[in-house]
mmCIF file of C-alpha atoms in Angstrom:
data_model
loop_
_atom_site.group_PDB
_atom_site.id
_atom_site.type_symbol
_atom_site.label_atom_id
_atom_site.label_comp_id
_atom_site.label_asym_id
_atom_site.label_seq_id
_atom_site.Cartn_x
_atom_site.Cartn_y
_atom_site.Cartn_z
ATOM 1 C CA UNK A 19 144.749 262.387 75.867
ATOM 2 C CA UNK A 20 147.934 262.461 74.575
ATOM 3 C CA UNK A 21 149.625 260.957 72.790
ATOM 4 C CA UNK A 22 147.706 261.369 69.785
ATOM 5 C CA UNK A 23 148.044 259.345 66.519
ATOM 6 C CA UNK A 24 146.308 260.357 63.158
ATOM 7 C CA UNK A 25 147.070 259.229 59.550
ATOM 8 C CA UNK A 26 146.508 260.757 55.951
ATOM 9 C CA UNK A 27 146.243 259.255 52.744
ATOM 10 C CA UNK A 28 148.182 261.364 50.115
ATOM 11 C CA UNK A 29 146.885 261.349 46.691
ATOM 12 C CA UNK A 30 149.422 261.051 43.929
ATOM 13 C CA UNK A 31 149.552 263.328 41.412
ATOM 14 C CA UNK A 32 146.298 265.521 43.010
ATOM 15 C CA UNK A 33 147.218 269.035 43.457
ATOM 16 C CA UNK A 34 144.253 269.857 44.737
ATOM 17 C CA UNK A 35 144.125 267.786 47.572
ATOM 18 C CA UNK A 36 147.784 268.355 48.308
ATOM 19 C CA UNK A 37 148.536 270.238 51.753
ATOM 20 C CA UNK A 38 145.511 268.406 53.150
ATOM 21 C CA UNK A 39 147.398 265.958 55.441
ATOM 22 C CA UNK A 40 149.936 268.368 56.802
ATOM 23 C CA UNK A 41 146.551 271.015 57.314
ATOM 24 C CA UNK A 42 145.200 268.719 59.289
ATOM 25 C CA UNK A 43 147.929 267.900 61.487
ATOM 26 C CA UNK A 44 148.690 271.943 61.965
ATOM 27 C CA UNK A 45 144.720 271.754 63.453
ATOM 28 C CA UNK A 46 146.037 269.235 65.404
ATOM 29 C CA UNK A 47 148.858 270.685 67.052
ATOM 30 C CA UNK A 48 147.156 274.147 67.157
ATOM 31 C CA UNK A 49 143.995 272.508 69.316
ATOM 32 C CA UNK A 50 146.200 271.175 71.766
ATOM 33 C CA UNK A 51 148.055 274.540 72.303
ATOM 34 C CA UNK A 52 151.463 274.018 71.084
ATOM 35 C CA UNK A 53 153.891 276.469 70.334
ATOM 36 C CA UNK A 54 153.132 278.412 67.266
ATOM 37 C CA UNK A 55 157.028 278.069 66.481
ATOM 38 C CA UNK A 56 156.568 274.089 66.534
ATOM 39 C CA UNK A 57 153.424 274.452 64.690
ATOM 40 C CA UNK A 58 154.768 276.072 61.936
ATOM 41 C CA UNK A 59 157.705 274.335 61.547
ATOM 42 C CA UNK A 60 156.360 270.668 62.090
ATOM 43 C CA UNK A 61 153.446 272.220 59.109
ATOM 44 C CA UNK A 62 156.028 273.390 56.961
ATOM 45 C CA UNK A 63 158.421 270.495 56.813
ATOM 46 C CA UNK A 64 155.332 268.169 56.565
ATOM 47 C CA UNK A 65 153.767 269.861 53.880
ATOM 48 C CA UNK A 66 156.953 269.554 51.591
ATOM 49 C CA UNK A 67 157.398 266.395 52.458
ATOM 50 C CA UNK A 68 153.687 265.397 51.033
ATOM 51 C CA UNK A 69 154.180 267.931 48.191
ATOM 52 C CA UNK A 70 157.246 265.608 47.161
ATOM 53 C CA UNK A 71 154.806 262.429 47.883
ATOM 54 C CA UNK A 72 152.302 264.168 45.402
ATOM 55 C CA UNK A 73 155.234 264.907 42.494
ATOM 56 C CA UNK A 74 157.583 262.108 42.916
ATOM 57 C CA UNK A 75 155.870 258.723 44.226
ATOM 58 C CA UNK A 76 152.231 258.507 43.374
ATOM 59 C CA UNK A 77 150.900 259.616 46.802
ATOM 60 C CA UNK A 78 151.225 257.197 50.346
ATOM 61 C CA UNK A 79 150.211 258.144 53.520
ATOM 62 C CA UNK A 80 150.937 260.426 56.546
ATOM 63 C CA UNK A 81 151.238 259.232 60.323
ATOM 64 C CA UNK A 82 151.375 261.446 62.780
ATOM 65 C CA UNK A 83 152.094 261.080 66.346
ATOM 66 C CA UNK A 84 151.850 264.149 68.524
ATOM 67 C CA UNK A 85 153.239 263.646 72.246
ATOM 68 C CA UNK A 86 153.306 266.056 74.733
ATOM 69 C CA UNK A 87 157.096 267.028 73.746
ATOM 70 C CA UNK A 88 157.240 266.408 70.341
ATOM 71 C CA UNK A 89 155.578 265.538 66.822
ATOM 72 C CA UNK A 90 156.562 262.453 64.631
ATOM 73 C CA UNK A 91 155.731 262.935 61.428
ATOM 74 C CA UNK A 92 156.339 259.343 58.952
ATOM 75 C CA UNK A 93 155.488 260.293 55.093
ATOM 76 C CA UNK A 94 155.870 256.379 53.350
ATOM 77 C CA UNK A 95 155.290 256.308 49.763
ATOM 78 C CA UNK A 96 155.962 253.517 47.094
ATOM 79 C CA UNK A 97 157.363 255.378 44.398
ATOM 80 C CA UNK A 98 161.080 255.201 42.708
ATOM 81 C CA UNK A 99 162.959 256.048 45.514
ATOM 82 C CA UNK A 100 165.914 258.153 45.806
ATOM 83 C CA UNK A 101 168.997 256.586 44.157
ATOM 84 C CA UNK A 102 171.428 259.560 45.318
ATOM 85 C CA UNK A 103 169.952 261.239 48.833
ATOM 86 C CA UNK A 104 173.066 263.452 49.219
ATOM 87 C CA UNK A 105 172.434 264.983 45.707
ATOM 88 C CA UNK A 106 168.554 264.844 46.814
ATOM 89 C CA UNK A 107 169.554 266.832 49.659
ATOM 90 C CA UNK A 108 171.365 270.295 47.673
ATOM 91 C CA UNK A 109 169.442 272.788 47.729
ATOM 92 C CA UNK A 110 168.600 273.263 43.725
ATOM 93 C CA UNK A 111 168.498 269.756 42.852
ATOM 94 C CA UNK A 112 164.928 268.415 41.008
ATOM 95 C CA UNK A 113 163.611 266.009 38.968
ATOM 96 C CA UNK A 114 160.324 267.406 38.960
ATOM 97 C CA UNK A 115 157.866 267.905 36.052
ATOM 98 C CA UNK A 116 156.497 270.994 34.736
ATOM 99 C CA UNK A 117 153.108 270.238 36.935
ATOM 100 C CA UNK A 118 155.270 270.509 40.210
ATOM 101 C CA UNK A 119 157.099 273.406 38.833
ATOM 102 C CA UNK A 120 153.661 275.322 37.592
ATOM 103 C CA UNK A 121 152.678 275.237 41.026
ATOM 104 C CA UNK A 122 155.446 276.657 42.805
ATOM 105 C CA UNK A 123 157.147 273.558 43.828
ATOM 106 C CA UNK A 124 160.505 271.676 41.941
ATOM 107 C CA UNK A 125 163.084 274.465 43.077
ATOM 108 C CA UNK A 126 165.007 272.039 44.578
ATOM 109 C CA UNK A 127 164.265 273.197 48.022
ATOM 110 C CA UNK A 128 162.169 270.240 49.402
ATOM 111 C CA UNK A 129 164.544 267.991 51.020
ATOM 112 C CA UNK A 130 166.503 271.189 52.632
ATOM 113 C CA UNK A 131 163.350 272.840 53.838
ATOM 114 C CA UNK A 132 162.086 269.921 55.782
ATOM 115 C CA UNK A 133 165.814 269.030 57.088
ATOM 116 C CA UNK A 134 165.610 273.162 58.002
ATOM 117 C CA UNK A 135 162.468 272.834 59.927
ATOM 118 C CA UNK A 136 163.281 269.246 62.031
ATOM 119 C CA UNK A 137 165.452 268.587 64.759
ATOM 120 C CA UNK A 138 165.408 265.177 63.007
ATOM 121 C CA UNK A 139 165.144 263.765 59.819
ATOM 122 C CA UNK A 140 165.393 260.135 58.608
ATOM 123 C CA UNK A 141 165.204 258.997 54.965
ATOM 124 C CA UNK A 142 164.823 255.404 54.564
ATOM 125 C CA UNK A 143 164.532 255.054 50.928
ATOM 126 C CA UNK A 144 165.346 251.954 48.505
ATOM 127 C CA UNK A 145 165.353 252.392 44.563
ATOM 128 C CA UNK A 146 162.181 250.309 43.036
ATOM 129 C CA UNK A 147 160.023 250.344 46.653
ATOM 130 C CA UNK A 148 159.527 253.410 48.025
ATOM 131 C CA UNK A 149 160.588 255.946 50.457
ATOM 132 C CA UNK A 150 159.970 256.767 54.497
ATOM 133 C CA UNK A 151 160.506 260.308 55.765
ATOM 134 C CA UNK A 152 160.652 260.416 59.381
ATOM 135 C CA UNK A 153 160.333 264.088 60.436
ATOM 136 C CA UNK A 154 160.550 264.958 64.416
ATOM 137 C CA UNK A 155 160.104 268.193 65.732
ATOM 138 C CA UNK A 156 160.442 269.231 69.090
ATOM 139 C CA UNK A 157 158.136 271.895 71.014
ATOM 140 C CA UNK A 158 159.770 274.160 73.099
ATOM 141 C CA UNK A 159 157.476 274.121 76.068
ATOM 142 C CA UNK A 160 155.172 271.176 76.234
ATOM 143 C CA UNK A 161 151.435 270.524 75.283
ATOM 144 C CA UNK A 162 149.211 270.862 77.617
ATOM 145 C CA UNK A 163 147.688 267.101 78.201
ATOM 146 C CA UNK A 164 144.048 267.977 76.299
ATOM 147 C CA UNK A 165 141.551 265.466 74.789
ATOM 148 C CA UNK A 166 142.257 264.142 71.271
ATOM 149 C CA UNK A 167 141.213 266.172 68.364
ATOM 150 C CA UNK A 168 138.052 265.440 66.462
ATOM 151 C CA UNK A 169 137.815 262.723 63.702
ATOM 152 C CA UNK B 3 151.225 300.039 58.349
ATOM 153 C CA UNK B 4 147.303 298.973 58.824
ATOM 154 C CA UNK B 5 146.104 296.381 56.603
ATOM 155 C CA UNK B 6 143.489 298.800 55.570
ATOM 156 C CA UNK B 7 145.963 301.559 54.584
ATOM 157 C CA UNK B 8 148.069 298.865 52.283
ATOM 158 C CA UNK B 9 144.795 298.128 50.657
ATOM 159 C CA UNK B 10 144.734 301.987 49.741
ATOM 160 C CA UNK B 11 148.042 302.216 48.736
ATOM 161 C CA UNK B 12 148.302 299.300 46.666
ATOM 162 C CA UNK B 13 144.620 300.319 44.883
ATOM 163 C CA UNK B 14 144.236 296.601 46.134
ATOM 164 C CA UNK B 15 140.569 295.050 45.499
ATOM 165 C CA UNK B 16 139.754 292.997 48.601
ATOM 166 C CA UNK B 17 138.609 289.755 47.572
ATOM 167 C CA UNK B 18 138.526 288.050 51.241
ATOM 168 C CA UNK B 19 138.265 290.655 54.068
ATOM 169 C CA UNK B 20 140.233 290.427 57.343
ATOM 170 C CA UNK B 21 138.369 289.999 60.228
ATOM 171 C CA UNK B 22 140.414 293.291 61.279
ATOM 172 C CA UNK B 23 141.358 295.358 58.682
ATOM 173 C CA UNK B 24 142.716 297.517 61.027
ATOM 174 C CA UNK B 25 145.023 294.868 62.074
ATOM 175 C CA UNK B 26 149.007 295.825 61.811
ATOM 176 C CA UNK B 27 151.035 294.918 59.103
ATOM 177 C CA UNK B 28 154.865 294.629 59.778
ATOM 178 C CA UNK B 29 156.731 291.786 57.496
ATOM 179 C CA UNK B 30 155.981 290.756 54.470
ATOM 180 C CA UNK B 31 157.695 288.774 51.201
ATOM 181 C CA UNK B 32 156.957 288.321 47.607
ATOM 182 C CA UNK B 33 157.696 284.676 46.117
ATOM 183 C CA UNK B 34 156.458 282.895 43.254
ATOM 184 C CA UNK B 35 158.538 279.950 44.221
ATOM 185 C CA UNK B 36 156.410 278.334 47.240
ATOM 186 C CA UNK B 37 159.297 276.672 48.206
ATOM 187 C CA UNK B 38 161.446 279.392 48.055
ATOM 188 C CA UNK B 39 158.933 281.431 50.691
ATOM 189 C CA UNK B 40 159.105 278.807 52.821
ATOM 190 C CA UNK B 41 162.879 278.803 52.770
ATOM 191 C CA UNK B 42 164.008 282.128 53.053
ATOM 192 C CA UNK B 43 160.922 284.024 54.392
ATOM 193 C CA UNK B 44 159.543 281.145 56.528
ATOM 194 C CA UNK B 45 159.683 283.617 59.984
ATOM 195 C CA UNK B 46 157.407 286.030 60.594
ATOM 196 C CA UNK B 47 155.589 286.959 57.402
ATOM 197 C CA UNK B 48 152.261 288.779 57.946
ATOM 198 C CA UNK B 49 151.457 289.355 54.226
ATOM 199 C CA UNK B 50 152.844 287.643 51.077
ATOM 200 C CA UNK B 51 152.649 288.925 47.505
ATOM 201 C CA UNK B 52 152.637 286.855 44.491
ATOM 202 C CA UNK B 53 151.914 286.720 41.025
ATOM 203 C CA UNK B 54 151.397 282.831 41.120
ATOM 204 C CA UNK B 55 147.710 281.332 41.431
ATOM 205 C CA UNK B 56 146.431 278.400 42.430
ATOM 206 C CA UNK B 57 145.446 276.168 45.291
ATOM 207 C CA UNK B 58 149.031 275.258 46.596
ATOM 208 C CA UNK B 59 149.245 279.341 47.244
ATOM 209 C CA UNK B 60 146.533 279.400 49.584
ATOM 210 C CA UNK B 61 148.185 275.699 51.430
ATOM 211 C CA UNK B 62 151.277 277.514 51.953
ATOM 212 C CA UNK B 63 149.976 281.021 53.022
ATOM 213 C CA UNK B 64 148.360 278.555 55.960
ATOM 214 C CA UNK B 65 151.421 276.281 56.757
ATOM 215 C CA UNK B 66 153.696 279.864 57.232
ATOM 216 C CA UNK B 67 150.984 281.631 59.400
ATOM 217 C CA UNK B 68 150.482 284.332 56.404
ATOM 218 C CA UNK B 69 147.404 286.484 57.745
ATOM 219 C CA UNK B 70 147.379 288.473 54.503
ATOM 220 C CA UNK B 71 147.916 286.900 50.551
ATOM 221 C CA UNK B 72 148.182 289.696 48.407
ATOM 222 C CA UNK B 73 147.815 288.490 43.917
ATOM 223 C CA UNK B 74 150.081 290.879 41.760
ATOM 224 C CA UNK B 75 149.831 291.788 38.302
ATOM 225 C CA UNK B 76 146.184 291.827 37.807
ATOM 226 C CA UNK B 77 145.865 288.027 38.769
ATOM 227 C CA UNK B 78 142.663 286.674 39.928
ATOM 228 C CA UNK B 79 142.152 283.742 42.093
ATOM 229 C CA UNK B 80 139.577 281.406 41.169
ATOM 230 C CA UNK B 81 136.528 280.569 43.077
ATOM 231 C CA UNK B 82 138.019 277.228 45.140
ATOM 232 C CA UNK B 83 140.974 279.587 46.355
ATOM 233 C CA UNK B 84 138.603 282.347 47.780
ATOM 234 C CA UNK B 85 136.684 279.638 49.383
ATOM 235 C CA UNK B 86 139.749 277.828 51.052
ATOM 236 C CA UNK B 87 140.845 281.064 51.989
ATOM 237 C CA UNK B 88 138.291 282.383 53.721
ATOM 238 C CA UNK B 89 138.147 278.735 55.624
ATOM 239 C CA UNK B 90 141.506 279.571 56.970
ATOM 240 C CA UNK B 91 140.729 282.920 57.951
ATOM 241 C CA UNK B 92 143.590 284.152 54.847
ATOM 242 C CA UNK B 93 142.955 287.839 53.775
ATOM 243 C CA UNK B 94 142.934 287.683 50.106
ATOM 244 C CA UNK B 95 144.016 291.112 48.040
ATOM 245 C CA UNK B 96 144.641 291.375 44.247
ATOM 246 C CA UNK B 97 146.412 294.775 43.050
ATOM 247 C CA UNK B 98 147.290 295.891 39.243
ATOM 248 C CA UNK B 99 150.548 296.502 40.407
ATOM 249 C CA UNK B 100 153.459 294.766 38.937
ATOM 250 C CA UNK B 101 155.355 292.627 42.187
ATOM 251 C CA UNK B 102 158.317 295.315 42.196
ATOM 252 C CA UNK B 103 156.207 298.017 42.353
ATOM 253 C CA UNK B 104 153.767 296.593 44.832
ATOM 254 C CA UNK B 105 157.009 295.182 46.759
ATOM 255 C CA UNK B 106 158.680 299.273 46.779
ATOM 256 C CA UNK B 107 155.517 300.663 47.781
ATOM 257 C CA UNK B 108 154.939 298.442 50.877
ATOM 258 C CA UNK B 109 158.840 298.787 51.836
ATOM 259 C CA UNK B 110 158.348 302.095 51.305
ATOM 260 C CA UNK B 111 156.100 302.971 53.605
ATOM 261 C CA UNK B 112 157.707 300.961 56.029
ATOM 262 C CA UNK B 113 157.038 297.213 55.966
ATOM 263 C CA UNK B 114 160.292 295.274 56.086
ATOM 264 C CA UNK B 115 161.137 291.728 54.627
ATOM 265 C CA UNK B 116 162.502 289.196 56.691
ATOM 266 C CA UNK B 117 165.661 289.621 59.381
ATOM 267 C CA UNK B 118 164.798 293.636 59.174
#
């Protein structure tokens, strides 16, 4: 029954694990019939969110709440943080390494492409700790109430 | 189009079938940029090309829905990306072609990129 709660450890620096959290959570929301729309968006911002975890901080986790109206998605890591979020935020802006970039990632567009795909985004981040995205999307028709997925 | 008559015109080698090659193809994009696909072609993509390959490909393909991956330039996945793949149900191509040409035959025959 909803609401449903998972969580994800993200591995730093393994790009072959990366995407696993956010894959999970799109099984998730596709299991308890929400909107393809949501899916993908709520998958996409997620997924750049723990690519950034992966590149920038040394991995964290993933919690996920799904409700039956929305998804909140909290990525916490304890890497540098971001010292400037409104340069962060321009599309074009990294400080990736060549790994990130050899893999299709470090454009620049990580930031924008999750604050593209939320209805909400929160950035809690403090230089020397670590960093908290808070992602909410919304679904445009609700879930229908159905068991929890399985473990 | 049908999947199966891109696979023809592309001289495409099908590395993980469809389970409907018959199935219609509409959109599609070409990115080597992941980031950049999910940007500006994050909508209703039914088949991406690229000439980039490895695992964070076949992660993306899944987070935008892509039905159909299609490897430019001669590249060849490795094993691990067939096998996530085909765990996702992705259609995995590879074609010769260079991504313009690839790109200008698809549009050609009538796919269209995004906002068409």
């Amino acid at each position: 029954m909803l609401p449903v709660h998972l969580q994800f450890p993200i591995r730093g620096g393994d790009f072959h694990s990366a995407g696993e959290a956010s894959s999970g959570m799109k099984k998730a929301l596709s299991k308890l019939g929400v909107d393809p729309s949501a899916v993908k968006r709520a998958s996409v911002a997620m997924y750049e969110a723990e690519i950034n975890a992966v590149i920038h901080a040394g991995g964290g986790e993933a919690d996920v709440e799904i409700f039956a109206d929305r998804v909140s998605i909290v990525i916490r890591d304890h890497g540098p943080g971001i010292p400037d979020v409104g340069l962060a935020m321009q599309e074009g802006w990294s400080t990736a390494p060549d790994a990130a970039r050899e893999m299709g990632f470090g454009a620049g567009m990580g930031l924008p492409n999750i604050q593209r795909n939320a209805d909400d985004l929160t950035i809690d981040t403090r230089v020397g700790e670590g960093t908290a995205l808070t992602i909410l999307v919304r679904f445009h028709r609700p879930a229908p109430t159905a068991p929890g997925p399985e473990a | 189009m049908r999947l199966c008559d891109c696979v023809d015109l592309l001289a495409a080698e099908v590395l993980v079938p469809a389970k409907d090659m018959e199935t219609e193809i509409r959109v599609a994009c070409g990115a080597d940029l992941m980031s950049d696909a999910m940007a500006f072609a994050c909508s209703t993509n039914e088949m991406m090309l690229t000439g980039l390959v490895n695992l964070q490909v076949i992660r993306t393909a899944e987070m935008m829905d892509v039905k159909v991956l299609v490897f430019v330039r001669g590249k060849r996945p490795d094993p691990t990306m067939v096998e996530l793949a085909c765990e996702k149900g992705i259609c995995v191509l590879r074609t010769s072609n260079p991504m313009f040409t690839a790109c200008g035959l698809l549009y050609q025959a009538g796919i269209q990129g995004k906002g068409a």
